[in-house]
Amino acid sequence: QVQLVESGGGEVQSGTSLRLSCAASGFTFRSYGMHWVRQAPGKGLEWVAVISYDGNKKYYGDSLKGRFTISRDNRKNILYLQMNSLRTEDTAVYYCAKDLEYFDNSDYFDYWGLGTLVTVSS
Amino acid sequence: QSALTQPRSVSGSPGQSVTISCTGTGSDVGGYNYVSWYQQHPGKAPKLIIYDVSKRPSGVPDRFSGSKSGNTASLTVSGLQPEDEADYYCCSYAGDYTLRVYLFGTGTKVTVL
């Protein structure tokens, strides 16, 4: 069965960096686009970024302004999110999610991890 | 780009129907038939319940249905069950031929009375 397990969250100071990981199993990771979606405490979902199945295309939400970088290792089945210059407003649970169809042929997220909490303090 | 607009809350008694609206613009909801809906129970990860405006993934009850008119998409939950009490989010593709971008709605809390 599909499993997505996020890790790397924690409490950090404003202005520092953090790298999140998402370990994938139960499907052919290298064939699917992958996303990061975040949710601030008590707030709604916000799409963060997507990376194509082969890692060649990356797109980001407007609010990130070049501070975040999504990447993947198709040999290790791991998705990453490098977060730099963190701000208090980046405090959220970060979920990784899988594309519904392979080879970037869908715009939906059919499996989600349980999320990892990032807390940015001032 | 702003979040899609949803009502903050809707409620209904068991067996009744509720409808949640999701309003965007011609650059997102109105411009593409790439609308999805997600159900999220407290402390849990979201679950895909509708995609392509009105399709249901395998295993999602047919009590859940989706539609779209102009810049507004809708999710209807018919025959409301206690387990349907959750937060619901719409999501729309909001990019173009060169940019892949997605917008979520503000979220709606469904209460089963």
CSV table of C-alpha atoms in Angstrom, one decimal:
chain,number,residue,atom,x,y,z
A,1,GLN,CA,0.0,0.0,0.0
A,2,VAL,CA,1.1,3.6,-0.6
A,3,GLN,CA,2.9,5.2,2.3
A,4,LEU,CA,4.3,8.7,2.6
A,5,VAL,CA,6.2,9.5,5.8
A,6,GLU,CA,7.4,13.1,6.3
A,7,SER,CA,10.2,14.0,8.7
A,8,GLY,CA,12.6,16.8,9.5
A,9,GLY,CA,10.1,19.2,11.2
A,10,GLY,CA,10.8,20.9,14.5
A,11,GLU,CA,11.2,24.3,16.1
A,12,VAL,CA,13.6,26.7,14.6
A,13,GLN,CA,14.4,30.4,14.9
A,14,SER,CA,13.3,33.0,12.3
A,15,GLY,CA,15.8,33.4,9.5
A,16,THR,CA,17.2,29.9,9.7
A,17,SER,CA,16.9,26.9,7.3
A,18,LEU,CA,15.3,23.5,7.5
A,19,ARG,CA,15.0,20.5,5.2
A,20,LEU,CA,12.0,18.3,5.2
A,21,SER,CA,12.0,14.7,3.8
A,22,CYS,CA,9.2,12.5,2.6
A,23,ALA,CA,9.9,8.8,2.3
A,24,ALA,CA,7.7,7.1,-0.2
A,25,SER,CA,6.8,3.4,-0.6
A,26,GLY,CA,4.2,1.1,-2.1
A,27,PHE,CA,4.2,2.7,-5.6
A,28,THR,CA,6.6,3.5,-8.4
A,29,PHE,CA,7.9,6.8,-7.0
A,30,ARG,CA,9.9,7.7,-10.1
A,31,SER,CA,6.6,7.7,-12.2
A,32,TYR,CA,4.7,10.3,-10.2
A,33,GLY,CA,4.8,14.0,-9.7
A,34,MET,CA,4.9,14.9,-6.0
A,35,HIS,CA,3.7,17.9,-4.0
A,36,TRP,CA,4.1,19.7,-0.7
A,37,VAL,CA,1.1,21.3,0.9
A,38,ARG,CA,1.1,23.1,4.2
A,39,GLN,CA,-1.5,23.9,6.9
A,40,ALA,CA,-0.9,26.6,9.5
A,41,PRO,CA,-2.4,25.8,13.0
A,42,GLY,CA,-6.2,26.1,12.8
A,43,LYS,CA,-6.0,27.4,9.2
A,44,GLY,CA,-6.7,26.0,5.7
A,45,LEU,CA,-4.6,24.2,3.2
A,46,GLU,CA,-2.0,26.0,1.1
A,47,TRP,CA,-0.3,24.4,-1.9
A,48,VAL,CA,3.5,24.9,-1.6
A,49,ALA,CA,5.2,23.2,-4.6
A,50,VAL,CA,5.2,20.4,-7.1
A,51,ILE,CA,8.0,18.5,-8.8
A,52,SER,CA,7.6,16.5,-12.0
A,53,TYR,CA,8.1,12.7,-12.0
A,54,ASP,CA,11.6,13.1,-13.4
A,55,GLY,CA,12.6,16.1,-11.3
A,56,ASN,CA,13.0,18.4,-14.3
A,57,LYS,CA,10.1,20.7,-13.6
A,58,LYS,CA,9.4,22.5,-10.4
A,59,TYR,CA,6.7,25.1,-9.6
A,60,TYR,CA,6.0,27.0,-6.4
A,61,GLY,CA,3.2,28.9,-4.7
A,62,ASP,CA,3.4,32.7,-5.0
A,63,SER,CA,3.9,33.3,-1.3
A,64,LEU,CA,7.2,31.5,-1.1
A,65,LYS,CA,9.1,34.1,-3.1
A,66,GLY,CA,12.1,31.9,-3.9
A,67,ARG,CA,12.8,30.8,-0.4
A,68,PHE,CA,11.8,27.1,-0.8
A,69,THR,CA,13.2,24.5,-3.1
A,70,ILE,CA,11.6,21.2,-3.9
A,71,SER,CA,13.7,18.2,-5.1
A,72,ARG,CA,13.6,14.4,-5.2
A,73,ASP,CA,15.9,11.4,-5.3
A,74,ASN,CA,14.3,8.7,-7.5
A,75,ARG,CA,16.9,6.2,-6.5
A,76,LYS,CA,16.1,6.5,-2.8
A,77,ASN,CA,12.3,7.2,-3.2
A,78,ILE,CA,12.6,10.5,-1.2
A,79,LEU,CA,11.0,13.9,-1.7
A,80,TYR,CA,12.6,16.9,-0.2
A,81,LEU,CA,11.7,20.5,0.7
A,82,GLN,CA,14.6,22.9,1.5
A,83,MET,CA,13.2,25.9,3.4
A,84,ASN,CA,15.4,29.0,3.8
A,85,SER,CA,15.0,32.3,5.5
A,86,LEU,CA,12.1,30.9,7.5
A,87,ARG,CA,9.5,33.3,8.9
A,88,THR,CA,7.0,32.9,11.7
A,89,GLU,CA,4.3,32.7,9.1
A,90,ASP,CA,5.9,29.5,7.7
A,91,THR,CA,4.7,27.7,10.9
A,92,ALA,CA,2.6,24.9,9.7
A,93,VAL,CA,2.2,21.2,9.3
A,94,TYR,CA,3.8,20.2,6.0
A,95,TYR,CA,2.3,17.4,4.1
A,96,CYS,CA,3.7,15.6,1.1
A,97,ALA,CA,1.2,14.3,-1.4
A,98,LYS,CA,1.3,12.1,-4.6
A,99,ASP,CA,-0.2,12.9,-8.0
A,100,LEU,CA,-3.3,10.9,-8.8
A,101,GLU,CA,-1.9,9.8,-12.2
A,102,TYR,CA,1.6,9.0,-13.4
A,103,PHE,CA,3.8,11.1,-15.6
A,104,ASP,CA,2.3,14.4,-14.4
A,105,ASN,CA,-1.0,13.7,-16.1
A,106,SER,CA,-3.2,14.9,-13.3
A,107,ASP,CA,-3.8,17.9,-11.0
A,108,TYR,CA,-4.9,16.0,-7.9
A,109,PHE,CA,-3.4,14.6,-4.7
A,110,ASP,CA,-4.6,11.1,-4.0
A,111,TYR,CA,-2.3,10.0,-1.1
A,112,TRP,CA,-1.0,12.2,1.7
A,113,GLY,CA,1.4,11.7,4.5
A,114,LEU,CA,0.6,12.4,8.1
A,115,GLY,CA,2.6,15.6,8.0
A,116,THR,CA,5.5,17.1,9.9
A,117,LEU,CA,5.2,20.2,12.1
A,118,VAL,CA,7.5,23.2,11.5
A,119,THR,CA,7.4,25.9,14.1
A,120,VAL,CA,9.3,29.1,13.5
A,121,SER,CA,9.8,31.3,16.5
A,122,SER,CA,11.0,34.9,16.5
B,1,GLN,CA,-3.4,34.8,-6.2
B,2,SER,CA,-6.0,34.6,-3.4
B,3,ALA,CA,-7.6,31.5,-1.9
B,4,LEU,CA,-10.8,30.3,-3.4
B,5,THR,CA,-13.9,31.4,-1.4
B,6,GLN,CA,-15.9,28.9,0.6
B,7,PRO,CA,-18.5,29.4,3.3
B,8,ARG,CA,-17.0,29.1,6.7
B,9,SER,CA,-19.6,26.5,7.9
B,10,VAL,CA,-22.7,24.5,6.8
B,11,SER,CA,-24.8,22.2,8.8
B,12,GLY,CA,-27.5,19.6,8.4
B,13,SER,CA,-29.3,16.8,10.1
B,14,PRO,CA,-28.6,13.1,9.4
B,15,GLY,CA,-30.2,12.2,6.1
B,16,GLN,CA,-30.3,15.7,4.8
B,17,SER,CA,-28.2,17.2,2.0
B,18,VAL,CA,-25.8,20.1,2.2
B,19,THR,CA,-24.0,21.9,-0.5
B,20,ILE,CA,-20.7,23.7,-0.3
B,21,SER,CA,-19.8,26.4,-2.8
B,22,CYS,CA,-16.3,27.3,-4.0
B,23,THR,CA,-15.9,30.6,-5.8
B,24,GLY,CA,-12.9,31.6,-7.8
B,25,THR,CA,-12.2,33.5,-11.0
B,26,GLY,CA,-11.9,32.8,-14.7
B,27,SER,CA,-8.2,32.1,-14.2
B,28,ASP,CA,-8.8,29.1,-11.9
B,29,VAL,CA,-12.2,27.5,-11.3
B,30,GLY,CA,-13.8,29.2,-14.3
B,31,GLY,CA,-10.9,28.5,-16.6
B,32,TYR,CA,-10.4,24.8,-16.2
B,33,ASN,CA,-12.3,21.7,-15.3
B,34,TYR,CA,-9.6,20.7,-12.9
B,35,VAL,CA,-11.5,21.1,-9.6
B,36,SER,CA,-11.1,18.7,-6.7
B,37,TRP,CA,-12.5,18.4,-3.2
B,38,TYR,CA,-10.8,17.1,-0.1
B,39,GLN,CA,-12.3,15.9,3.2
B,40,GLN,CA,-10.2,16.4,6.4
B,41,HIS,CA,-11.2,15.0,9.8
B,42,PRO,CA,-9.5,16.7,12.9
B,43,GLY,CA,-5.9,15.7,13.2
B,44,LYS,CA,-5.9,13.7,10.0
B,45,ALA,CA,-4.5,14.2,6.6
B,46,PRO,CA,-6.9,15.3,3.8
B,47,LYS,CA,-8.6,12.8,1.6
B,48,LEU,CA,-9.4,13.2,-2.1
B,49,ILE,CA,-13.2,12.8,-2.6
B,50,ILE,CA,-13.9,14.5,-5.9
B,51,TYR,CA,-11.7,15.2,-8.9
B,52,ASP,CA,-12.2,16.5,-12.5
B,53,VAL,CA,-15.2,18.5,-11.0
B,54,SER,CA,-17.4,15.5,-10.5
B,55,LYS,CA,-15.5,12.2,-10.5
B,56,ARG,CA,-15.2,10.1,-7.4
B,57,PRO,CA,-12.1,8.0,-6.6
B,58,SER,CA,-12.7,4.4,-5.9
B,59,GLY,CA,-14.2,3.8,-2.5
B,60,VAL,CA,-15.8,7.3,-2.1
B,61,PRO,CA,-19.5,6.9,-1.5
B,62,ASP,CA,-21.9,8.2,-4.2
B,63,ARG,CA,-23.4,10.5,-1.6
B,64,PHE,CA,-20.6,12.9,-2.6
B,65,SER,CA,-21.1,14.7,-5.8
B,66,GLY,CA,-19.5,17.7,-7.5
B,67,SER,CA,-20.5,20.2,-10.1
B,68,LYS,CA,-19.4,23.5,-11.6
B,69,SER,CA,-21.1,26.6,-13.1
B,70,GLY,CA,-19.0,29.5,-14.3
B,71,ASN,CA,-16.5,30.5,-11.6
B,72,THR,CA,-18.2,28.5,-8.9
B,73,ALA,CA,-17.8,24.8,-8.1
B,74,SER,CA,-20.0,23.0,-5.6
B,75,LEU,CA,-19.8,19.9,-3.5
B,76,THR,CA,-23.1,18.2,-2.4
B,77,VAL,CA,-23.3,15.7,0.4
B,78,SER,CA,-26.6,13.8,0.2
B,79,GLY,CA,-27.9,11.6,2.9
B,80,LEU,CA,-25.7,13.2,5.5
B,81,GLN,CA,-24.0,10.7,7.9
B,82,PRO,CA,-22.3,11.5,11.2
B,83,GLU,CA,-19.0,10.5,9.8
B,84,ASP,CA,-19.3,13.3,7.2
B,85,GLU,CA,-18.7,15.9,9.9
B,86,ALA,CA,-15.3,17.3,8.8
B,87,ASP,CA,-13.6,20.2,7.1
B,88,TYR,CA,-13.9,20.3,3.3
B,89,TYR,CA,-11.6,22.1,0.9
B,90,CYS,CA,-11.9,22.7,-2.8
B,91,CYS,CA,-8.8,23.0,-5.0
B,92,SER,CA,-8.4,24.3,-8.5
B,93,TYR,CA,-5.7,24.3,-11.1
B,94,ALA,CA,-4.6,28.0,-11.5
B,95,GLY,CA,-1.7,27.9,-13.8
B,96,ASP,CA,-1.3,28.0,-17.6
B,97,TYR,CA,0.5,26.1,-20.3
B,98,THR,CA,3.9,26.9,-18.9
B,99,LEU,CA,3.2,27.2,-15.1
B,100,ARG,CA,1.7,24.6,-12.9
B,101,VAL,CA,0.0,26.2,-9.9
B,102,TYR,CA,-2.9,25.2,-7.6
B,103,LEU,CA,-5.2,27.1,-5.3
B,104,PHE,CA,-7.1,25.7,-2.3
B,105,GLY,CA,-10.3,27.1,-0.9
B,106,THR,CA,-10.7,28.7,2.5
B,107,GLY,CA,-12.3,25.6,3.9
B,108,THR,CA,-15.8,24.7,5.1
B,109,LYS,CA,-16.7,23.0,8.4
B,110,VAL,CA,-19.6,20.6,7.9
B,111,THR,CA,-21.5,19.9,11.1
B,112,VAL,CA,-24.0,17.1,11.4
B,113,LEU,CA,-26.7,18.2,13.9
